[in-house]
Structures are given as C-alpha cells and as structure tokens.
Short mmCIF file of C-alpha atoms and ligand atoms in Angstrom, two decimals:
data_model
loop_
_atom_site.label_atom_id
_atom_site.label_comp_id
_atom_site.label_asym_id
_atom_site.label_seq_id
_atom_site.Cartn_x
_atom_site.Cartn_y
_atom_site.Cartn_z
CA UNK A 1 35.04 -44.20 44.64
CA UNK A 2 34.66 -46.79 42.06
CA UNK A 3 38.44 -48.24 41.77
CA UNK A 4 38.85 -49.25 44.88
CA UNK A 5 40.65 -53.02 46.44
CA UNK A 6 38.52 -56.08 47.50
CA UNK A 7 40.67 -58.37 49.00
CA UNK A 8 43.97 -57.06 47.76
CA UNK A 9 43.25 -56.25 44.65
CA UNK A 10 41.78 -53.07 42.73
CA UNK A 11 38.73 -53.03 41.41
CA UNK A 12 36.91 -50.85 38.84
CA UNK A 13 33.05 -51.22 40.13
CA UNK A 14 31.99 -54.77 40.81
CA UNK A 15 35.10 -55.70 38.04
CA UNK A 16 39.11 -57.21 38.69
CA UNK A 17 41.49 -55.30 37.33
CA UNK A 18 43.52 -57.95 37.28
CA UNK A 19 40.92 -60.28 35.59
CA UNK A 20 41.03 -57.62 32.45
CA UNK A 21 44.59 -57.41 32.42
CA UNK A 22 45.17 -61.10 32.45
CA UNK A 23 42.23 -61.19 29.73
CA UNK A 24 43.34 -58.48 27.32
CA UNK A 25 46.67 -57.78 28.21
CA UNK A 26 48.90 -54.35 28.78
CA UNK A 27 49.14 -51.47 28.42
CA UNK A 28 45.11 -51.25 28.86
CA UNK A 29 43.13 -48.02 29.67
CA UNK A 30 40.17 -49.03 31.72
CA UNK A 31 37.26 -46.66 32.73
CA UNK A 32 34.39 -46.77 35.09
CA UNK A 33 31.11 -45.35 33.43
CA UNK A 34 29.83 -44.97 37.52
CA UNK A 35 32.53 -42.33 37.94
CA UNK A 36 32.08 -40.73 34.21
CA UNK A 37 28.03 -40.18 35.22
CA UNK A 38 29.00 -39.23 38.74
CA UNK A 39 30.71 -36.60 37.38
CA UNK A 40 28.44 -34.92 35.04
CA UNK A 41 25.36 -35.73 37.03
CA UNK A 42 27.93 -33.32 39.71
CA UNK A 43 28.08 -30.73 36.94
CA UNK A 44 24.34 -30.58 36.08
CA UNK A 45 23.37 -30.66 39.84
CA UNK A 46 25.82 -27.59 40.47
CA UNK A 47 24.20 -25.48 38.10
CA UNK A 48 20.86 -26.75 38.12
CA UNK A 49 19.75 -22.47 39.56
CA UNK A 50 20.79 -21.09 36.04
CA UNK A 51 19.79 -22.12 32.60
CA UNK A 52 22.72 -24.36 31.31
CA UNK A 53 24.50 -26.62 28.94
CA UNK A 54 27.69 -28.73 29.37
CA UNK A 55 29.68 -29.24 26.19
CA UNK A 56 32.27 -32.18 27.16
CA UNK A 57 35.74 -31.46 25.59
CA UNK A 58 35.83 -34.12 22.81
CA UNK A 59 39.64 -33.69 23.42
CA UNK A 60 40.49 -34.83 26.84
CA UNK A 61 39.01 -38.42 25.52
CA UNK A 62 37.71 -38.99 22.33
CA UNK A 63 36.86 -42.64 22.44
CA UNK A 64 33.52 -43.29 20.81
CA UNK A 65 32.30 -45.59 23.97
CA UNK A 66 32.66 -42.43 26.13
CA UNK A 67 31.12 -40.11 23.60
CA UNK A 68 27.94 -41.74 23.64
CA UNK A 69 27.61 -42.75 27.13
CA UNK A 70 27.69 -38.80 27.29
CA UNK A 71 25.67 -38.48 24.83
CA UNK A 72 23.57 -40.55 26.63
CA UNK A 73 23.45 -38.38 29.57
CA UNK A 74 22.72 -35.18 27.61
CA UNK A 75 26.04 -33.51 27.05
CA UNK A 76 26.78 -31.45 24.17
CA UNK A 77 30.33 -31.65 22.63
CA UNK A 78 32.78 -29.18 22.03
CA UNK A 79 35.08 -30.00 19.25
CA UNK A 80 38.51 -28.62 17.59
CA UNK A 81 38.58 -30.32 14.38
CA UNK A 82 37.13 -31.89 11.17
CA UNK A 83 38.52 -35.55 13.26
CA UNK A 84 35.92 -34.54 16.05
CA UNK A 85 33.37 -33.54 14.31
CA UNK A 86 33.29 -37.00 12.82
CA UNK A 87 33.26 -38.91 15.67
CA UNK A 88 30.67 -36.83 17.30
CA UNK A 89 28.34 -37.41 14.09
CA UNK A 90 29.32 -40.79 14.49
CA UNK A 91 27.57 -41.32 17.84
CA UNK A 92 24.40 -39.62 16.71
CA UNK A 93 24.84 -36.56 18.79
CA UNK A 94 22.53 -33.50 17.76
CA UNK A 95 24.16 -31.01 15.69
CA UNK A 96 22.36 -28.22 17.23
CA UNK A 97 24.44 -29.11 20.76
CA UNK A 98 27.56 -29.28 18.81
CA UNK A 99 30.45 -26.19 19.48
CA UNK A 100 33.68 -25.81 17.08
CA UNK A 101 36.52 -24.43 18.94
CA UNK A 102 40.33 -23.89 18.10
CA UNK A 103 42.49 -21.56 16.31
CA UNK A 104 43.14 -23.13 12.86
CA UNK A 105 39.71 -24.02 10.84
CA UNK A 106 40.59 -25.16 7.51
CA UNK A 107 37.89 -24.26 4.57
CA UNK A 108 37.37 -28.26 4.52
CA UNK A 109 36.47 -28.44 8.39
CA UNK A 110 34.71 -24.73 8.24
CA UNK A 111 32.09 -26.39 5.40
CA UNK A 112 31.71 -29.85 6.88
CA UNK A 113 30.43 -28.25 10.37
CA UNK A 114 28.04 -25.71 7.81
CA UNK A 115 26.77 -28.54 6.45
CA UNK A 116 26.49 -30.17 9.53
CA UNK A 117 24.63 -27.26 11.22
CA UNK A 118 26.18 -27.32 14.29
CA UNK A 119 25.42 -24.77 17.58
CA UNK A 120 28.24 -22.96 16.97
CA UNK A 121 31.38 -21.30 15.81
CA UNK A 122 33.62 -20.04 18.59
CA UNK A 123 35.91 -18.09 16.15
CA UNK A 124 39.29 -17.09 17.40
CA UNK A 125 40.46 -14.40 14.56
CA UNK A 126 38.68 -11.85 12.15
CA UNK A 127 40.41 -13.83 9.18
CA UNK A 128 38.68 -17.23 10.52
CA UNK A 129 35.64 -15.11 10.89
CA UNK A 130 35.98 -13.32 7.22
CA UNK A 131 36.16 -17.32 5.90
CA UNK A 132 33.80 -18.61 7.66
CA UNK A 133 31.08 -15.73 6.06
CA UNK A 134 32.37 -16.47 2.53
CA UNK A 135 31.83 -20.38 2.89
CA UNK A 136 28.35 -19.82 4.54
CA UNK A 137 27.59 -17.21 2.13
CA UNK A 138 28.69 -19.80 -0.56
CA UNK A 139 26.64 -22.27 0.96
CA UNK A 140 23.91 -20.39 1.56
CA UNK A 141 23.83 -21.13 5.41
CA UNK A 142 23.90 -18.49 8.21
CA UNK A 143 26.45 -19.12 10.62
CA UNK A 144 25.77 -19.10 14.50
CA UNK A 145 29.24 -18.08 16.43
CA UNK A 146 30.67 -16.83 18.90
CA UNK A 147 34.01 -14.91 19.58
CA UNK A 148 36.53 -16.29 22.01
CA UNK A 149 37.96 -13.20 23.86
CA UNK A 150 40.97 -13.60 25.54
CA UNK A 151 40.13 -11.85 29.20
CA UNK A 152 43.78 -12.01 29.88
CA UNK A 153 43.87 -13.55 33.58
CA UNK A 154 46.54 -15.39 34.87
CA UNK A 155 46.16 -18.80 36.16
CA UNK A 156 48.16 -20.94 38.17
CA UNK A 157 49.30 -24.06 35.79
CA UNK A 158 51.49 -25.14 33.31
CA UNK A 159 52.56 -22.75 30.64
CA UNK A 160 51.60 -25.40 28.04
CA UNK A 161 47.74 -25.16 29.10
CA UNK A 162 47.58 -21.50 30.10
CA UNK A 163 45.44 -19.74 27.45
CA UNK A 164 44.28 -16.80 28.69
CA UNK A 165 47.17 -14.77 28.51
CA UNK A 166 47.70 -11.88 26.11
CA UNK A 167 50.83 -13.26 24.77
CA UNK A 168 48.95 -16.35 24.47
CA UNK A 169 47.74 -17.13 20.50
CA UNK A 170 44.03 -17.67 21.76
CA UNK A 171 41.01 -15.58 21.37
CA UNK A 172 40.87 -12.16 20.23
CA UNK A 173 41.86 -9.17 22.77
CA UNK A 174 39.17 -8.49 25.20
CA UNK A 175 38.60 -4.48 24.34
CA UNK A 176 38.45 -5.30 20.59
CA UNK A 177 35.78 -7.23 21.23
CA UNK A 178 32.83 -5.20 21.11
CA UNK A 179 34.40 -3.20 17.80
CA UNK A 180 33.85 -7.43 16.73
CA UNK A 181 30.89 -7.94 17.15
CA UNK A 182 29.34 -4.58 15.82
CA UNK A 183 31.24 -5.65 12.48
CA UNK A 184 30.30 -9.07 12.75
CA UNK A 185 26.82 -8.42 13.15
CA UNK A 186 26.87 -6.63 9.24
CA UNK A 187 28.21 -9.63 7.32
CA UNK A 188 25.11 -11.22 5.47
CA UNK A 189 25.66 -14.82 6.77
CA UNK A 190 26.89 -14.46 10.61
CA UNK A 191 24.54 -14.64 13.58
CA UNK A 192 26.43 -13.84 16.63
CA UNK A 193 24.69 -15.92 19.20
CA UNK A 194 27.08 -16.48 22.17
CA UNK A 195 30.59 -14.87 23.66
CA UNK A 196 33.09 -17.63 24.87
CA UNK A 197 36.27 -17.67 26.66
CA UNK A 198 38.54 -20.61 27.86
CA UNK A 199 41.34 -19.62 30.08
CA UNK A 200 43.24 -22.49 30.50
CA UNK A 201 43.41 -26.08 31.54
CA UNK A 202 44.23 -27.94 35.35
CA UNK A 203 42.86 -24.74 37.45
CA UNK A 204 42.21 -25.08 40.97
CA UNK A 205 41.71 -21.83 42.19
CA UNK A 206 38.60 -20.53 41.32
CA UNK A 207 39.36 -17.07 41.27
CA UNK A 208 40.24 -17.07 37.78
CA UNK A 209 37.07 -18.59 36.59
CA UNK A 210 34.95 -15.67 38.34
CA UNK A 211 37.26 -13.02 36.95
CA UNK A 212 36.23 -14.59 33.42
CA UNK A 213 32.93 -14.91 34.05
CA UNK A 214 32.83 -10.78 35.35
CA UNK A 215 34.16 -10.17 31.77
CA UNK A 216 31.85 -12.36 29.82
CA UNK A 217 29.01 -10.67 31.96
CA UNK A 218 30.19 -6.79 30.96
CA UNK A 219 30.74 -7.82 27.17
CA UNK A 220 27.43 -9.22 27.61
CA UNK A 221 25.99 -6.03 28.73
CA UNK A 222 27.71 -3.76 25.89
CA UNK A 223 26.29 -5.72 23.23
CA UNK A 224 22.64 -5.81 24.81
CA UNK A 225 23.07 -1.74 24.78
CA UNK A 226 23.79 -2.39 20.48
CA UNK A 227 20.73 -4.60 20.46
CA UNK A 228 22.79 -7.50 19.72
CA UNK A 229 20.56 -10.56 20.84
CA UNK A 230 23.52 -12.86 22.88
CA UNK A 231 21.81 -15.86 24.15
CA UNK A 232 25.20 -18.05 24.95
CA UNK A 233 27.76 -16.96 28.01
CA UNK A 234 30.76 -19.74 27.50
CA UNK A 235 32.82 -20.07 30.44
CA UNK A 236 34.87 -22.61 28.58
CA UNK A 237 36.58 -25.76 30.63
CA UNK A 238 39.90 -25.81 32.40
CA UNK A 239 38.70 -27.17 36.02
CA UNK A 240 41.21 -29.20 37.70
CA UNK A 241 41.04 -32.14 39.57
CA UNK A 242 41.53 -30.63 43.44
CA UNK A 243 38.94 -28.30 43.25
CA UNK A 244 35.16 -29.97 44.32
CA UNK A 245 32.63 -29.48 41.02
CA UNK A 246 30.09 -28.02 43.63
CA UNK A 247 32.21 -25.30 44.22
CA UNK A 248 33.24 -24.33 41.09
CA UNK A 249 28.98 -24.36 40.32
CA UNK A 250 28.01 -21.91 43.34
CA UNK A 251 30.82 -19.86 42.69
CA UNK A 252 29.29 -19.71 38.60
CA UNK A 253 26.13 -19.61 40.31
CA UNK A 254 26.35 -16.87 42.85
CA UNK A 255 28.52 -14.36 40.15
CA UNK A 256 25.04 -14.42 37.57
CA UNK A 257 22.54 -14.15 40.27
CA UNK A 258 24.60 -10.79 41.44
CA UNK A 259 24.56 -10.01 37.91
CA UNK A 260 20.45 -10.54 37.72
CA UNK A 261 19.70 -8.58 41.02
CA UNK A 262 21.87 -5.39 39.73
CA UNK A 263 19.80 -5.99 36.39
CA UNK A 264 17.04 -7.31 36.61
CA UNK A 265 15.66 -6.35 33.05
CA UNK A 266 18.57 -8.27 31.11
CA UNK A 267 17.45 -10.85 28.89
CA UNK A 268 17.95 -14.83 29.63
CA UNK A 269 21.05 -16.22 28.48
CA UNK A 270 22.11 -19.53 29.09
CA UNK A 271 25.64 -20.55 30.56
CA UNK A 272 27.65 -23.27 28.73
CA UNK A 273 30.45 -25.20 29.89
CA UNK A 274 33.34 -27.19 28.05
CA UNK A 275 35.14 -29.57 31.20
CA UNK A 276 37.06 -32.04 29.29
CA UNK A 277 39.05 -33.27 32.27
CA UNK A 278 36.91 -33.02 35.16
CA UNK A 279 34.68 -35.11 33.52
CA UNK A 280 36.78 -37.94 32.61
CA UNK A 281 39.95 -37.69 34.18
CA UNK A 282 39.42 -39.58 36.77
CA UNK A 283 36.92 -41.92 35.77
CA UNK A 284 39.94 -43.60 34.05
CA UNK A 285 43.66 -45.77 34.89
CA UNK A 286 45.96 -47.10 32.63
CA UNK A 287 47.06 -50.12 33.99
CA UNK A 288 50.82 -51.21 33.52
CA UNK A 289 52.97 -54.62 33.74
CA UNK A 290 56.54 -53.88 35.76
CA UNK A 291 58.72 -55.51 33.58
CA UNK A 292 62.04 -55.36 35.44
CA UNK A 293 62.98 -54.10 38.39
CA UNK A 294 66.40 -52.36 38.15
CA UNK A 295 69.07 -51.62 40.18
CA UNK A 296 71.86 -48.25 39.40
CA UNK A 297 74.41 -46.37 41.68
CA UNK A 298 72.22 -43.69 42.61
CA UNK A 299 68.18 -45.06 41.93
CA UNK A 300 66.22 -48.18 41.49
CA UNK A 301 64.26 -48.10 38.40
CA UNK A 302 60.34 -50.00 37.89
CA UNK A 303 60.62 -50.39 34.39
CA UNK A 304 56.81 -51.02 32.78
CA UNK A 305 55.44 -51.43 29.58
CA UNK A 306 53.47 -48.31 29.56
CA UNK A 307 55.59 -44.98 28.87
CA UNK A 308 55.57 -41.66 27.40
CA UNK A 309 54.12 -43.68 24.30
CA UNK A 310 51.08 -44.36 26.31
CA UNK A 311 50.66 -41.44 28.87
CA UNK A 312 52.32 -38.64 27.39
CA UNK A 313 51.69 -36.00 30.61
CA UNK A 314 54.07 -37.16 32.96
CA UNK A 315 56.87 -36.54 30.09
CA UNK A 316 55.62 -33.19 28.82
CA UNK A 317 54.25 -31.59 31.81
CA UNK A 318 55.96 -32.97 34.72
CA UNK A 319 52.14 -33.96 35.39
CA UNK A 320 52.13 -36.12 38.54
CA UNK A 321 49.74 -39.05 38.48
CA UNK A 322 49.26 -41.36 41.68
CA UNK A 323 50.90 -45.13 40.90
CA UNK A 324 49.08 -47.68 43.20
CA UNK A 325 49.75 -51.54 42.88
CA UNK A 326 46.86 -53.84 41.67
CA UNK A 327 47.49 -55.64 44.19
CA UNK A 328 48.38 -54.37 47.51
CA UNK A 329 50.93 -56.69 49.96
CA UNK A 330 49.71 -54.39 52.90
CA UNK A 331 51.18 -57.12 55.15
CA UNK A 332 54.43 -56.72 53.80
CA UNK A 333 54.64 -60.59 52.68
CA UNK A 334 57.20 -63.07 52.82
CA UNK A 335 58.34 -62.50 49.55
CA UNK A 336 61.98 -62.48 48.55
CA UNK A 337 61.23 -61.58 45.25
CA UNK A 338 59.14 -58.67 46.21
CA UNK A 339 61.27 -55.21 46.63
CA UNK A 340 60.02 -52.24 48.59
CA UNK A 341 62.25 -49.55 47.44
CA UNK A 342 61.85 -45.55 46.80
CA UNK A 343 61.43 -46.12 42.71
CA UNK A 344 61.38 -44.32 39.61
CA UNK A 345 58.52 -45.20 37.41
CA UNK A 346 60.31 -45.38 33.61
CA UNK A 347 58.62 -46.79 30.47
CA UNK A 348 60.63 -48.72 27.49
CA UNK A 349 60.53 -45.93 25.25
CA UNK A 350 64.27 -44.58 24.19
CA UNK A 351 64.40 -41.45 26.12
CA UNK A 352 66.03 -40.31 29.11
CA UNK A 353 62.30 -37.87 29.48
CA UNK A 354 60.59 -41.59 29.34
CA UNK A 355 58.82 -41.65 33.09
CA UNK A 356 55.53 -41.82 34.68
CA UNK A 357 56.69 -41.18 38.02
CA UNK A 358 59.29 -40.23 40.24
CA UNK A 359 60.40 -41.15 43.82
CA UNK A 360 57.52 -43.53 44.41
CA UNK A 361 57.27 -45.74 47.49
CA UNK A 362 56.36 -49.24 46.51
CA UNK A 363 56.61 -52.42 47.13
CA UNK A 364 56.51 -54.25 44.40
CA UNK A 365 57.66 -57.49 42.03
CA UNK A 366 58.73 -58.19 38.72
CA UNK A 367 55.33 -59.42 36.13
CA UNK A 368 52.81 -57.62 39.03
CA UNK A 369 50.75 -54.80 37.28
CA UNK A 370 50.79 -51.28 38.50
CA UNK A 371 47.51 -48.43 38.29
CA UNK A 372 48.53 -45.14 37.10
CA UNK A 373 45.35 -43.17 38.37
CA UNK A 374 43.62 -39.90 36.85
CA UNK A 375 44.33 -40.86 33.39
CA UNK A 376 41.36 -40.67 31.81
CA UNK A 377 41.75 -36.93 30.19
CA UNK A 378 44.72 -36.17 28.14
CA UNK A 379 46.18 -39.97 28.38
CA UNK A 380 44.81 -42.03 25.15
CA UNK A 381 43.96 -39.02 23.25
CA UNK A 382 47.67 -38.11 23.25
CA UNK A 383 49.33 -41.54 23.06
CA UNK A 384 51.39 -42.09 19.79
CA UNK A 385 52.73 -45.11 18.39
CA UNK A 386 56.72 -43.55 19.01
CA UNK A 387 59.35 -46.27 19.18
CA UNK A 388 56.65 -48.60 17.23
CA UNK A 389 54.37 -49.78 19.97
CA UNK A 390 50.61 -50.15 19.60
CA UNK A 391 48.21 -48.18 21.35
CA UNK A 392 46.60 -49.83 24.02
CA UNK A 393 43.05 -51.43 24.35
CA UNK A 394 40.35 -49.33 25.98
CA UNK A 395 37.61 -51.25 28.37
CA UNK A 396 34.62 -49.58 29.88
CA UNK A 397 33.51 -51.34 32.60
CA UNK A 398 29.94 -51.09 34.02
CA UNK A 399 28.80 -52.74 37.51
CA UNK A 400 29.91 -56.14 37.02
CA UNK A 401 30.48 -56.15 33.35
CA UNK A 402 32.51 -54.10 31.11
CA UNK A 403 33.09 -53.91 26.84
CA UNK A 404 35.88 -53.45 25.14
CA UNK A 405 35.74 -50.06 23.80
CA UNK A 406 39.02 -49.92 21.42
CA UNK A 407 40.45 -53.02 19.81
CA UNK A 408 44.24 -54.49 20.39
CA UNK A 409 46.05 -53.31 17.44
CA UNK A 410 48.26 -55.46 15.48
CA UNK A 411 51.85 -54.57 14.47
CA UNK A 412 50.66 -55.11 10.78
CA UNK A 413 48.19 -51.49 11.53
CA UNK A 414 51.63 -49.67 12.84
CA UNK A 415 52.39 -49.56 8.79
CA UNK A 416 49.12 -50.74 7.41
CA UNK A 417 48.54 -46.52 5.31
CA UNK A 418 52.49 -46.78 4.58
CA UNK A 419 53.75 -47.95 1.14
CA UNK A 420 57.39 -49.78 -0.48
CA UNK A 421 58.95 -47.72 -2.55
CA UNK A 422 60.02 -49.78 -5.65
CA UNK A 423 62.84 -47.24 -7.27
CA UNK A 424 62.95 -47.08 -10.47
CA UNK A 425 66.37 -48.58 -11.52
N1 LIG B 501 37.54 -25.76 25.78
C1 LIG B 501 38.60 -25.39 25.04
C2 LIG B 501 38.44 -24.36 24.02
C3 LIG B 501 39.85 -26.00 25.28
O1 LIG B 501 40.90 -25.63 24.55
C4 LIG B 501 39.96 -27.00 26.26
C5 LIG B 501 41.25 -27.65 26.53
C6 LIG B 501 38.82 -27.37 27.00
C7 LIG B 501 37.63 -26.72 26.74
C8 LIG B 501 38.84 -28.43 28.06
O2 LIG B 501 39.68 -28.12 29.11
P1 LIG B 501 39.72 -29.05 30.42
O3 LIG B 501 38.36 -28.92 31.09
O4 LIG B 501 39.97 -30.44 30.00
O5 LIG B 501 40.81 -28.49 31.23
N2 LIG B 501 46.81 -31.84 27.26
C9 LIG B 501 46.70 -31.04 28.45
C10 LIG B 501 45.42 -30.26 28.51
C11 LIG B 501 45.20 -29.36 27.30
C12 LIG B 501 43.88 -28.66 27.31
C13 LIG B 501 43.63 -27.97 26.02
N3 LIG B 501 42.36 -27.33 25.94
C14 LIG B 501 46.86 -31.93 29.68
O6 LIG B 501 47.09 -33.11 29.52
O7 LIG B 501 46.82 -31.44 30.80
#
C-alpha cells in the first residue's frame, strides 16, 4: 500500500501529503507511480501463460505524466478520439500498439489515426466501417480493424457504464457478426485483424468476463473456418476495483487453454486488454481542504473545496469513494475545535447533487485536509471548470520525490479561448 500514515499523517511513498498540499495548494490530485507499476506489472504477471498485450484506457486518466510512465512499462493505449490520439503521439508511444475505440469517428480523427498507422480500428457500425474504407482507400493505406460485437451479457453496475447490452448503442449485434466480417474482408483497403468486445465498466464478478471471452473464442472459430486470418482476441477493460487482478488473469487464462486442448490445431492469437481503471484508479487521491464545518436541523455538513467540479463520480453515479483524514487524531485529542460527527461530504459547487460522500464518520476540523481515495480513474479526466473553478494540479510522486505533472491554472485560462463582443452600434 503506498498511501499509507507515518506518524499521523498520510503518505504517498516516502512523500507528506500534507507537505504537497501546503506546497501547491487544493484541490490537488496526487498519484503514486509504485502503485501505477504495481498494477500493471499484476496484469502482465497474470497473463504471462498466453501471448498478450495490455492497451491502458487513455480515458480513465489521460495525463501525459501517466501516459509515459506506461509507456515506459510497455503498455499499449487504447484511445476514443482525435484528443487521445494526440496525447499518445505526444509521449512517443508506437503507433503499431495504438487501438481506436468508440462509436463516433469523425473523417478528421478516421485520417489522422491512417496517417498515424495505428494497430487498429475497433469499428462499432458498418457506416463507420464503409468511411473508414473510403478514407484509406483515399489515402492509399490499408486499414487494420476490428469489430466490436456486442455479446449482450449483463453485468452488475451502473447503467451509465453497462455496455454490453443489446439496447445498449455499442458494438454491432453478436450473430451479425460473422455476415461482417465476410463483407468486410472484400473491401479493397480493410484488413480484419482482431474481434473486440468491451462489456462494461466497475465489474466485479467475473462471470461476465468469461461469458465474453466464450463468445470472442466461437466468433474466432467461424472466421478461421472462412480462412479469415484473426490474430487479435480483445477482451476489452471494465475490471473493478474488488475483484484481485490475479483472478481475473487465471480465469482469462484457464477459458483459452480449454479452448487450445479442444483445438489444438487453431492458430496463435494473442489476447489484448483495455483496463483503464484497474490500472490507475487507485494509484491516485484527490486531496481536499474542509472549509467549514456546518451545522442544519437534520445533518452536519464538511464543506471542502473539492466537489462535483473536481470528482464528478460521486455526483453522477452515486460512486462511493473512501474519505480518510490526512491526518488522523486516533487519540481523539483535546481539541475543542475538532468535531467528530456522522458528516456529509459537500463541495462549493451550486447544486443540491454537489457531494463526495455521505454519512461519513469523522473527526475532523475546519482548514485540516481530507483524502478522497480511488480517484485516480474517471476523477481528472472528467473534472470541468462548472461554477468557474480551475482544475486542480496533478503531482506524481516517486519514492521520496515527486513532479508536478499538470500546472495550477490561473483564472485568466478559465476565459483565455473566449472573446468580447464589441456590437456594432
Ligand atoms: N475499453 C473501452 C472500449 C471502454 O469504453 C472503456 C471504458 C475501457 C476500455 C476501460 O474500462 P475500465 O477498465 O476503466 O472499466 N466514467 C465511468 C467509467 C466509464 C468507462 C467507459 N469506458 C466511471 O467513472 O466509472
């Protein structure tokens, strides 16, 4: 565990979190690159048995720091628009181990991955896959992709990250799949290379993942029988945060080497994976000031400078993160001005759907900075600047030293791209 207290306070690695808060202020996202390695050196180690790749969801974190540091360790990226692609190019990442997924490729984003030469297209639609063979025939480039079937299994998390459902507006049904392919495979300047699924995001039953996985694995064998050479199984990402990466690995691990004993003679293909969140999720906190503690009728409110603004999952999900203090009165001091009370958790943003958590034990005082934990996926990639408030710094720490991986923003960069209207009068 790499936040963890020394004398009181938290830590990230050898570093005080309450050293970089006093330093650089708050809101502030700070990650541990220990925990980030830890987790994909857990991914690589649970699938070393079977040829594979892990593509790390540009979109649970897209900070450039954390790109490269995977990078670094030999991840590929999977990415869901033009804005990605950039920053992955940006690191230096090889094309080659670059993956384009989402539903709505413009002609813009379609030619700059073409001319990119990235891995691969996961295409969601025949009209994406009709545009992306006039572009590459216009081009002159043969495109590698993939089709994301929708397998249609149910999962157990919130509607808002449950893809795999028929009514869902991901991937193309699972039995028009194969009718896909055998069309795909015509079109002058499309190379199917790989099938791909993604069922969803936050699952911790792993069920789910092996029913996927027995789909990709038939698909797989139709399209062998039409001599169409697959070399890419994509079990896309979705793992949650209770379930142990080893697990999730074996049970991968033990559904192809079933699949290899009952056929033997089946060509190599190599597994990829897209975990955004298990990657980074927890490798990161946002760290918070209380600003007032507040007293009403019914509840006692921590009020904190961090909100929806900041860490958007509590408000849209009813995601629950773990709030620890940075620093911990276990002794229950002498403190008048310190309050244990049952609190809600609010931010300063002008909505009544403003929390970060609810019904929290704590004992806590005003100015004291609070730890909201697990939000390294999903938490600065979806902050906004709503209400006017900058988006907080970013700081990687490593060992006993750490960088600053995003800069403070200034109010002058809230409305630095807007422009006065001078009416004409
Ligand atoms: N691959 C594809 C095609 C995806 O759409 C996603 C996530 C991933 C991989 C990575 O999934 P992960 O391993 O992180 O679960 N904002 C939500 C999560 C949305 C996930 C969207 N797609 C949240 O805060 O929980």
């Amino acid at each position: 565990m790499s936040f963890s207290y020394k004398n009181k306070f938290l830590f990230a690695e050898a570093v005080s979190i309450r050293a970089l808060v006093e330093q650089y202020g708050s809101p502030l996202y700070v990650y541990s690159k220990q925990m980030l390695c830890e987790a994909y050196q857990q991914f690589s180690k649970a699938l070393s048995g079977i040829p594979h790749h892990i593509h790390y969801a540009v979109k649970a974190n897209p900070n450039l720091g954390i790109l490269s540091e995977l990078n670094h360790l030999g991840a590929g990226f999977d990415i869901v628009s033009g804005g990605e692609l950039a920053r992955v190019l940006e690191i230096g990442a090889p094309t080659s181990h670059i993956i384009f997924s989402g539903v709505g490729k413009s002609p813009q984003e379609i030619t700059e991955a073409l001319l990119s030469s990235i891995g691969c297209f996961q295409v969601e639609s025949w009209p994406e896959l009709e545009r992306i063979q006039s572009i590459a025939a216009r081009l002159n480039i043969v495109a590698p992709v993939a089709f994301r079937v929708n397998p249609d299994i149910a999962i157990d998390s919130h509607p808002y990250i449950s893809t795999g459902l028929r009514e869902s507006k991901f991937g193309i049904p699972f039995e028009m799949a194969l009718g896909y392919y055998l069309q795909a495979a015509r079109l002058s300047h499309i190379a199917p290379i790989g099938i791909a699924c993604h069922i969803g995001s936050n699952i911790n039953n792993l069920a789910p993942f092996d029913q996927a996985l027995e789909k990709l694995l038939d698909l797989f064998k139709q399209l062998l029988k039409h001599n169409l050479a697959i070399r890419y199984l994509n079990l896309g990402g979705g793992l949650g945060l209770t379930t142990p990466i080893q697990a999730y690995g074996q049970a991968i691990q033990s559904r192809i080497q079933d699949f290899k004993q009952a056929y033997p003679d089946m060509p190599q293909f190599t597994l990829i994976l897209e975990p955004g969140r298990a990657l980074i999720a927890k490798a990161g906190i946002l760290v918070t000031k209380i600003e007032y503690l507040k007293t009403m009728d019914q509840k006692q409110f921590c009020i904190v400078d961090a909100g929806m603004n900041t860490l958007m999952r509590p408000a849209l999900y009813d995601a629950y993160h773990e709030i620890i203090p940075v620093y911990q009165d276990q002794e229950q001091e002498q403190d008048p001005n310190r309050i244990a009370q049952i609190y809600d958790i609010v931010g300063p943003i002008c909505e009544s759907g403003d929390f970060l958590g609810k019904e929290r034990p704590l004992s806590v005082r005003m100015g004291e900075y609070l730890a909201i934990l697990s939000a390294g996926a999903y938490g600065m990639s979806m902050a906004s600047h709503y209400n006017s408030r900058p988006l907080p710094m970013e700081i990687l720490v490593d060992k006993q030293t750490h960088c600053v991986i995003r800069a403070q923003e200034s109010y002058r960069d809230l409305f630095a791209k807007e422009h006065l209207i001078h009416l004409l009068k």
